[in-house]
Tab-separated table of C-alpha atoms and ligand atoms in Angstrom:
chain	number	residue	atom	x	y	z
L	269	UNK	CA	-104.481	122.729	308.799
L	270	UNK	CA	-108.122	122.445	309.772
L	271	UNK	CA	-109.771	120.410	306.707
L	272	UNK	CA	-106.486	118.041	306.555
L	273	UNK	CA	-107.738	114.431	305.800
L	274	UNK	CA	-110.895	115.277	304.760
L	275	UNK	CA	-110.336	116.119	300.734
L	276	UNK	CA	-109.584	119.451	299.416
L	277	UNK	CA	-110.818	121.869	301.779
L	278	UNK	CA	-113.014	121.804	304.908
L	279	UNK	CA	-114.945	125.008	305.829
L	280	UNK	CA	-116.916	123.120	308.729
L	281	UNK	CA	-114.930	120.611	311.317
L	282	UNK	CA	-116.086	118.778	314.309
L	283	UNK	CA	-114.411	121.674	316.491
L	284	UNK	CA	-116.544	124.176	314.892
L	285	UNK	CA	-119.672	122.567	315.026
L	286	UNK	CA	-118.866	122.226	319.206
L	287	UNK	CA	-118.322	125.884	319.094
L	288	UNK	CA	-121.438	127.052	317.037
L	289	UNK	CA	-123.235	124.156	319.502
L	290	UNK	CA	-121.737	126.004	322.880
L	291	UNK	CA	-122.666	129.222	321.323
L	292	UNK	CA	-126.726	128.568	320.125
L	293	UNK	CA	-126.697	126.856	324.015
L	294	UNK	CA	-125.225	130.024	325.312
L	295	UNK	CA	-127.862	132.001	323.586
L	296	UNK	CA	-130.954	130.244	324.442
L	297	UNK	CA	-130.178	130.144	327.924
L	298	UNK	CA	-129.355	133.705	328.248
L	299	UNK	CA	-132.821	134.604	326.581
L	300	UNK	CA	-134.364	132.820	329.042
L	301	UNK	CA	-132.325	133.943	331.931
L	302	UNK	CA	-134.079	137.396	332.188
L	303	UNK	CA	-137.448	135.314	332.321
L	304	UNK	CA	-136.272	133.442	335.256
L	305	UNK	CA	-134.751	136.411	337.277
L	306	UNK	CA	-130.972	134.647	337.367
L	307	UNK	CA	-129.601	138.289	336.362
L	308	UNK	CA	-128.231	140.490	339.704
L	309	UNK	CA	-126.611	143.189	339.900
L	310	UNK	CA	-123.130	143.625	342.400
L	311	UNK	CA	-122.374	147.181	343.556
L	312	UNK	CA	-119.022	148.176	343.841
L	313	UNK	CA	-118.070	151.409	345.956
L	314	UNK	CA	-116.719	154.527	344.292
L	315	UNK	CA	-114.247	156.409	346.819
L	316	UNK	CA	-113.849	160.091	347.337
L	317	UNK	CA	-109.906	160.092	346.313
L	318	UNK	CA	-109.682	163.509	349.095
L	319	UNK	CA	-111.333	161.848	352.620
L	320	UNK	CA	-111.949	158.624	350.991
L	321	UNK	CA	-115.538	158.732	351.814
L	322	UNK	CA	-118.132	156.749	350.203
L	323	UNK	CA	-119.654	158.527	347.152
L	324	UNK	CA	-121.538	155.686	345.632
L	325	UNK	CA	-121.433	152.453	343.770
L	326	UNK	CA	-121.012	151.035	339.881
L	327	UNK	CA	-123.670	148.657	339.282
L	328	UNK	CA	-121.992	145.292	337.630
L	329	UNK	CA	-124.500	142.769	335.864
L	330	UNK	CA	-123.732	138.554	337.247
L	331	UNK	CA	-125.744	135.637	335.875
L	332	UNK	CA	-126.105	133.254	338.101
L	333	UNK	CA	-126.819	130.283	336.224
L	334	UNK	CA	-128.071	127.021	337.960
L	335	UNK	CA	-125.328	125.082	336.159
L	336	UNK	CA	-123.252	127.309	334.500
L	337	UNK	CA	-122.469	129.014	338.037
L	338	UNK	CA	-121.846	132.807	338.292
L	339	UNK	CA	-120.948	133.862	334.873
L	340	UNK	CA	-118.771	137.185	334.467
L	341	UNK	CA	-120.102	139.681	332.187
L	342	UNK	CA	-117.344	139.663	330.314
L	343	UNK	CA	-118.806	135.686	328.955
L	344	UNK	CA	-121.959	136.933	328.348
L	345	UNK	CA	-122.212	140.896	327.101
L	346	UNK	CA	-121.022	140.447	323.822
L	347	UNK	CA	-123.566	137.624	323.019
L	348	UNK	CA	-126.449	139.435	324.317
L	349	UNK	CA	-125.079	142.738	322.252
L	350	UNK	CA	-125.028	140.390	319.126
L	351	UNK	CA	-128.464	138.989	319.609
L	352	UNK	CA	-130.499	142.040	320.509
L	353	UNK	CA	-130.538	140.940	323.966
L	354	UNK	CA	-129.030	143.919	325.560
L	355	UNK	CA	-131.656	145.860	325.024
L	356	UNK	CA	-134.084	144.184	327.736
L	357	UNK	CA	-131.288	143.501	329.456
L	358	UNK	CA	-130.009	147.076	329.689
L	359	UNK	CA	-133.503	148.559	330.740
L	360	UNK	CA	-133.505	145.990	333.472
L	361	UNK	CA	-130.078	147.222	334.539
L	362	UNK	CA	-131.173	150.483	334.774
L	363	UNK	CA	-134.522	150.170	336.497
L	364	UNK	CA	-132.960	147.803	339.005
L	365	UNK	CA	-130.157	150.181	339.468
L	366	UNK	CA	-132.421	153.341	340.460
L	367	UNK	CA	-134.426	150.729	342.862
L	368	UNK	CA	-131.176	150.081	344.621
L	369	UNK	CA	-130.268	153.874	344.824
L	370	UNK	CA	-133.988	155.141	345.890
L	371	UNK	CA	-133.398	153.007	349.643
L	372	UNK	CA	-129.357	154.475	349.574
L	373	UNK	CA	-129.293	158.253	351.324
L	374	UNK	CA	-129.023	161.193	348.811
L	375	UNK	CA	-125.490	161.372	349.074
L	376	UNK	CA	-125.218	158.353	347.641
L	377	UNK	CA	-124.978	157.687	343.868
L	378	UNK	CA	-125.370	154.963	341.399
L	379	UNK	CA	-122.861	154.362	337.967
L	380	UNK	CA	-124.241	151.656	335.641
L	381	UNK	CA	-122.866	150.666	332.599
L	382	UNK	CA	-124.769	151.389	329.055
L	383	UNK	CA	-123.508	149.227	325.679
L	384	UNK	CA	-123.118	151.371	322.098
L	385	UNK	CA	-126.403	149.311	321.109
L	386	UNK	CA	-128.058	150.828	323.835
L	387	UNK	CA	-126.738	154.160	322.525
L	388	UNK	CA	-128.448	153.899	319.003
L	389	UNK	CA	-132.553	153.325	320.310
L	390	UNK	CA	-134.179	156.679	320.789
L	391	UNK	CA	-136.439	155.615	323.183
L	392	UNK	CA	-133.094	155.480	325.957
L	393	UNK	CA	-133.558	158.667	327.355
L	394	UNK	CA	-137.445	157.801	327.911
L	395	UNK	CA	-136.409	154.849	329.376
L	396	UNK	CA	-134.372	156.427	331.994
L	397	UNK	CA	-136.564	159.210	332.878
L	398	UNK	CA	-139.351	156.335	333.633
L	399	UNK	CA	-137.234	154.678	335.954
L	400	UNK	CA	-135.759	157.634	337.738
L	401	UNK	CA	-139.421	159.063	338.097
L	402	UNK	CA	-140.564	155.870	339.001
L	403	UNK	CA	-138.191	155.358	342.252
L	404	UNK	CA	-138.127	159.106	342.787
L	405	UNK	CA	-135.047	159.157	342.317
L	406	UNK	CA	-132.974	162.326	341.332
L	407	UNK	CA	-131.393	162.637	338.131
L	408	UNK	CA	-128.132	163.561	339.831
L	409	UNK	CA	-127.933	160.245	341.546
L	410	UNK	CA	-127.658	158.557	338.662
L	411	UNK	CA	-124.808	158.000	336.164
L	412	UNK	CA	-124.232	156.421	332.881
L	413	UNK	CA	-121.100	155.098	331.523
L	414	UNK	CA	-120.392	154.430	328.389
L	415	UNK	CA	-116.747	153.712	326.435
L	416	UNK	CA	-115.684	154.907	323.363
L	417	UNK	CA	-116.994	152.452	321.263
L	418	UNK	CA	-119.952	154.381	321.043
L	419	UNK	CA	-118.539	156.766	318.395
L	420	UNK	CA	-117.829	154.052	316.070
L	421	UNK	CA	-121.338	153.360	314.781
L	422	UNK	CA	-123.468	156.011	314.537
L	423	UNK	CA	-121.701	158.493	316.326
L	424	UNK	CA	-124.452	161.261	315.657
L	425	UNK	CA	-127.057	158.983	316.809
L	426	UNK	CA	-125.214	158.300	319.851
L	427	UNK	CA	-123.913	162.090	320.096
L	428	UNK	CA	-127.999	163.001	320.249
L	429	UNK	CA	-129.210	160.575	322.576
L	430	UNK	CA	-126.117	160.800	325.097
L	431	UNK	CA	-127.439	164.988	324.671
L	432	UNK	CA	-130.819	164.150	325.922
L	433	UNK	CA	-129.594	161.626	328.871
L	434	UNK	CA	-127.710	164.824	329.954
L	435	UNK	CA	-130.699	167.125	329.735
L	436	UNK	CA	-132.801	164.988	332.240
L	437	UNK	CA	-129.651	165.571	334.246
L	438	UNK	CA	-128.090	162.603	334.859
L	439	UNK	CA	-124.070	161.982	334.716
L	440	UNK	CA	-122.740	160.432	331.627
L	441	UNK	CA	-118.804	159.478	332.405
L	442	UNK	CA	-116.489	158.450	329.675
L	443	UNK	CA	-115.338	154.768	330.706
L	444	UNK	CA	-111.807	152.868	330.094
L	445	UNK	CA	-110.352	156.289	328.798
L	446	UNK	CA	-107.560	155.231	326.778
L	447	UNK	CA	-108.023	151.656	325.796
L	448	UNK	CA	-110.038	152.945	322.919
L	449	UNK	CA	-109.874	154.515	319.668
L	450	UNK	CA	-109.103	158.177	319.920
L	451	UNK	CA	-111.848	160.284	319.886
L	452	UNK	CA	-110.708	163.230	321.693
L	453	UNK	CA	-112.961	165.341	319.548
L	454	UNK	CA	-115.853	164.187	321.660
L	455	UNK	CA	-114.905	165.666	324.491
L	456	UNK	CA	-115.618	168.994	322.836
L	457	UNK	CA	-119.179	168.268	323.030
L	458	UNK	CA	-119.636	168.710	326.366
L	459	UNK	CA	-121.760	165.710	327.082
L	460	UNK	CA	-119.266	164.002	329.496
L	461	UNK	CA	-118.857	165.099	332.932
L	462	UNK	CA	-116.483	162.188	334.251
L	463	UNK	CA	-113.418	160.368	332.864
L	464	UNK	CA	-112.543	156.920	333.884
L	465	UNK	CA	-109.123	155.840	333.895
L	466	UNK	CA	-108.674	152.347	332.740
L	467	UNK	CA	-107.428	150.353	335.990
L	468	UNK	CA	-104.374	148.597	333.183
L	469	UNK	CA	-102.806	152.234	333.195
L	470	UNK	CA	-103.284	152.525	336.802
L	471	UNK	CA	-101.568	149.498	337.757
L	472	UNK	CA	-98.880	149.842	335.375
L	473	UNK	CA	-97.848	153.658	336.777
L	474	UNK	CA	-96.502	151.828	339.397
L	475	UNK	CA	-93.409	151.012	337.407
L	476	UNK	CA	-93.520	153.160	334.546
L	477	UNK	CA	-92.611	156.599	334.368
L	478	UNK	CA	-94.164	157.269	330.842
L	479	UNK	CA	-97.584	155.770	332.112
L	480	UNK	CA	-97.319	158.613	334.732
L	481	UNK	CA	-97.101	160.956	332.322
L	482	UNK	CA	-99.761	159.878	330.264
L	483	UNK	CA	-102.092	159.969	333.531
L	484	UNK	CA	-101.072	163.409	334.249
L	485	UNK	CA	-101.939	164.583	330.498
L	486	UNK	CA	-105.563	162.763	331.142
L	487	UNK	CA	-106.052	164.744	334.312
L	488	UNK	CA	-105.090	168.431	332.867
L	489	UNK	CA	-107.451	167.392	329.972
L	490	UNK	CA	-110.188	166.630	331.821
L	491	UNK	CA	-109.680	169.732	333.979
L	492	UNK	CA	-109.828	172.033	330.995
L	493	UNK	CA	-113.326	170.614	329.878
L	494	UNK	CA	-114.275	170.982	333.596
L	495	UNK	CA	-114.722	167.180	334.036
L	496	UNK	CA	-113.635	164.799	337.037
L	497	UNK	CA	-111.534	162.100	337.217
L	498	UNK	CA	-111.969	158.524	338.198
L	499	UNK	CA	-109.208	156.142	338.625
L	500	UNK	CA	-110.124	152.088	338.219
L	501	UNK	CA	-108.450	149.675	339.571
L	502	UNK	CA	-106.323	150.739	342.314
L	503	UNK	CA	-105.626	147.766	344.262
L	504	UNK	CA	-102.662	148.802	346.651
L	505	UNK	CA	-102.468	151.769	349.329
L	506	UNK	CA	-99.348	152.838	346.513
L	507	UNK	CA	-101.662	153.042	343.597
L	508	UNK	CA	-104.427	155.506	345.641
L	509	UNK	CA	-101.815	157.572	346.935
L	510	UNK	CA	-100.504	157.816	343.674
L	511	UNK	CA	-103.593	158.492	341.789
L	512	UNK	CA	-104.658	160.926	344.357
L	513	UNK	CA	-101.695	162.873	343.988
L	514	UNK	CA	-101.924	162.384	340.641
L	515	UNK	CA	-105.262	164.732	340.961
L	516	UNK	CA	-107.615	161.993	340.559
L	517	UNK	CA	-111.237	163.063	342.559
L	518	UNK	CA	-112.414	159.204	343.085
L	519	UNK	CA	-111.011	155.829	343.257
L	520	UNK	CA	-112.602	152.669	343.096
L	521	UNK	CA	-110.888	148.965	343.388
L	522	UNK	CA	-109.996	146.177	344.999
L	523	UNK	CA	-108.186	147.920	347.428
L	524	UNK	CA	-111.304	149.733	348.602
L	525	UNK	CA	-114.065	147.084	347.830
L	526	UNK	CA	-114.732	143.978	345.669
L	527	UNK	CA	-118.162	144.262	343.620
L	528	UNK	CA	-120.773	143.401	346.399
L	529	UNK	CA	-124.341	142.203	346.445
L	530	UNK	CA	-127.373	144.852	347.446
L	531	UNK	CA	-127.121	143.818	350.688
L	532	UNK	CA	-123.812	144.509	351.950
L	533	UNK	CA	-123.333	147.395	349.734
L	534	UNK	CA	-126.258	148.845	351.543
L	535	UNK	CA	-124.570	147.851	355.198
L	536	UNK	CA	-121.301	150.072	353.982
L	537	UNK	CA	-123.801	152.823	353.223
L	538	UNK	CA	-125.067	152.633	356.818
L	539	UNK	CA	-121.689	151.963	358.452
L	540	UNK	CA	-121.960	148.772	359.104
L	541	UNK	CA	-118.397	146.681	358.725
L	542	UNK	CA	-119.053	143.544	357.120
L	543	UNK	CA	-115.575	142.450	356.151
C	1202	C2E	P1	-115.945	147.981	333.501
C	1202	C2E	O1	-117.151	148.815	333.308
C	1202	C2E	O2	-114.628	148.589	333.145
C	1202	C2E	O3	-115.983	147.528	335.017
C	1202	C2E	C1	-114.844	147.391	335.838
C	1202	C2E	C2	-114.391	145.946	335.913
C	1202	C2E	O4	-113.161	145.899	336.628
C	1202	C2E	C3	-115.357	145.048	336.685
C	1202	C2E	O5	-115.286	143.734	336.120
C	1202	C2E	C4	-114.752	145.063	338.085
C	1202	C2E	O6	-115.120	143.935	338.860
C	1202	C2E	C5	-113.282	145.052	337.755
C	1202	C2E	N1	-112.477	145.630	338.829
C	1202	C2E	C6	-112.838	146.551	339.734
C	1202	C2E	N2	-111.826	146.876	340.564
C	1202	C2E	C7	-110.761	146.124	340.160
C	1202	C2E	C8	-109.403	146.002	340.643
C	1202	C2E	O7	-108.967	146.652	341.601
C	1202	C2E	N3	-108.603	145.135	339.963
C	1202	C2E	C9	-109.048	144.388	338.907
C	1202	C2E	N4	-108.189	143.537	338.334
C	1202	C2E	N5	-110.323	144.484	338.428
C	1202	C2E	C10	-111.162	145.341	339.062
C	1202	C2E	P2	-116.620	142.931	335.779
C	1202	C2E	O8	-117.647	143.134	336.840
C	1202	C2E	O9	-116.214	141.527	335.464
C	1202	C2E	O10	-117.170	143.639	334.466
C	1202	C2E	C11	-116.466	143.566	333.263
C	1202	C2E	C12	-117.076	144.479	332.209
C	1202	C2E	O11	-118.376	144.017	331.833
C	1202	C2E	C13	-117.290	145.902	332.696
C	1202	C2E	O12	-116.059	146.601	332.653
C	1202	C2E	C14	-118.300	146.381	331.685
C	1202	C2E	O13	-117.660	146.770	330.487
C	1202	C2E	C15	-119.121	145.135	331.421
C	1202	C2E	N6	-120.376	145.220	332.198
C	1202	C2E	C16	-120.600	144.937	333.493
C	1202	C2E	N7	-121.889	145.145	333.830
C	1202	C2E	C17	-122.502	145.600	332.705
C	1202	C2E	C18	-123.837	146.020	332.399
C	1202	C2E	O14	-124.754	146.050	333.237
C	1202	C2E	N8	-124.087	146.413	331.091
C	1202	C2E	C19	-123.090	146.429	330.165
C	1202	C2E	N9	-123.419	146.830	328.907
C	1202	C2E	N10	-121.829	146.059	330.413
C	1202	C2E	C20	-121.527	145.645	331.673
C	1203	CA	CA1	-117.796	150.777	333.905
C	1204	CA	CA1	-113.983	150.710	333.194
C	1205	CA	CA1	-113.548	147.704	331.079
């Protein structure tokens, strides 16, 4: 046990205080990382499942620390969700995202990624309009995603301001369908226009005939709510032939393309093989 050796009970150890220690560190350098620009964002492309043409990108937040190294988001999102952080953090997301997507051609699109904190401020919608009128960019070329999460809190809240992101006209997709808690009431509201398929059941259809048959119940539920259908995390020629038979519309993974700076992203877009 934890407080062993150290009388009765110990609520507080040496390990502990490391961890609260890594944490507050962890904190203040994120709050200052915005300041000092170490926040970029990778782009990686989203594949037309039919010709497997380029359709566009999902926008994936790195901090590049100067000794921490490239930290995943997966390290850092949660901490900047519990501190507030997200919030400038998300708006700088989304106007960087509709910079990148005003040089791409109008074909082109840009996904970004939206946390349930970002969900609950009013002002969201605002925000987005100001960056999309900013860069000229149209609505249509710009998607949200969001995961169920954001139905936990409060949902009604959410449910409003995901409404108003779909007025201006942007695309709001349902992300990591299935990994969640159900909340297949939602898609009643008609507020999503995109399901994304959780790459862990894509890769496991591959040997399992029941994970099939949960992918083909996704994709006739999606078509009766008129909404597409992206598969994650295909990562052999097996799993997109699979998920495009399947009736998935787009596919996006290793198999087609890591997460890639600005810079090659935008060489794909103009045909230029980098790889
Ligand atoms: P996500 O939105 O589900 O993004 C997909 C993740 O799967 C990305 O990880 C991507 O690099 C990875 N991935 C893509 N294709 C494959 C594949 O074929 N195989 C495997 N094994 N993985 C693949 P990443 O970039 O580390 O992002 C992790 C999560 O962090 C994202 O999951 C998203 O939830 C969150 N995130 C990323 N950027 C942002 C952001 O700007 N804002 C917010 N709120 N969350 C973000
Ligand atoms: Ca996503
Ligand atoms: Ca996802
Ligand atoms: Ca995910």
């Amino acid at each position: 046990a934890k407080g062993q050796g150290r009388g009765t009970c110990c609520y507080f150890n040496a390990d502990m205080q490391n961890e609260a220690e890594d944490r507050l560190r962890l904190e203040q350098d994120l709050r200052q990382a915005l300041t000092l620009r170490q926040f970029r964002l990778d782009y990686q492309p989203l594949i037309n499942a039919l010709d497997q043409s380029l359709m566009g990108f999902e926008a994936l937040v790195r901090w590049h620390h100067p000794t921490r190294g490239m930290v995943p988001p997966n390290e850092f999102i949660q901490v900047a969700e519990e501190t507030g952080l997200i919030m400038q953090l998300g708006d700088w997301v989304i106007e960087e995202a509709c910079r990148a997507a005003a040089t791409w051609p109008d074909n082109i699109s840009v996904a970004l990624n939206l946390s349930a904190r970002q969900l609950i401020m009013p002002a969201l919608p605002n925000t987005v309009h100001e960056s999309l009128a900013r860069f000229k960019l149209k609505p249509n070329r710009l998607e949200l995603e969001v995961t169920e999460s954001v139905f936990l809190g409060d949902s009604q809240g959410s449910l409003d301001v995901l409404k108003r992101l779909r007025a201006i006209g942007v695309g709001i997709a349902l992300d990591d369908f299935g990994t969640g808690y159900s909340s297949l009431g939602y898609l009643n509201k008609a507020v999503f226009h995109k399901l994304k398929i959780d790459g862990s059941f894509v890769r496991e259809a591959a040997n399992n005939r029941e994970t099939v048959a949960i992918i083909q119940s996704i994709v006739q539920l999606a078509k009766s709510f008129r909404m597409t259908v992206t598969a994650e995390g295909v990562e052999t020629a097996d799993d997109f032939t699979r998920m495009r038979d399947l009736g998935c519309h787009q596919i996006q993974g290793y198999l087609f393309g890591r997460p890639m700076s600005f810079e090659r992203a935008s060489d794909l877009v103009h045909g230029i093989q980098t790889r």
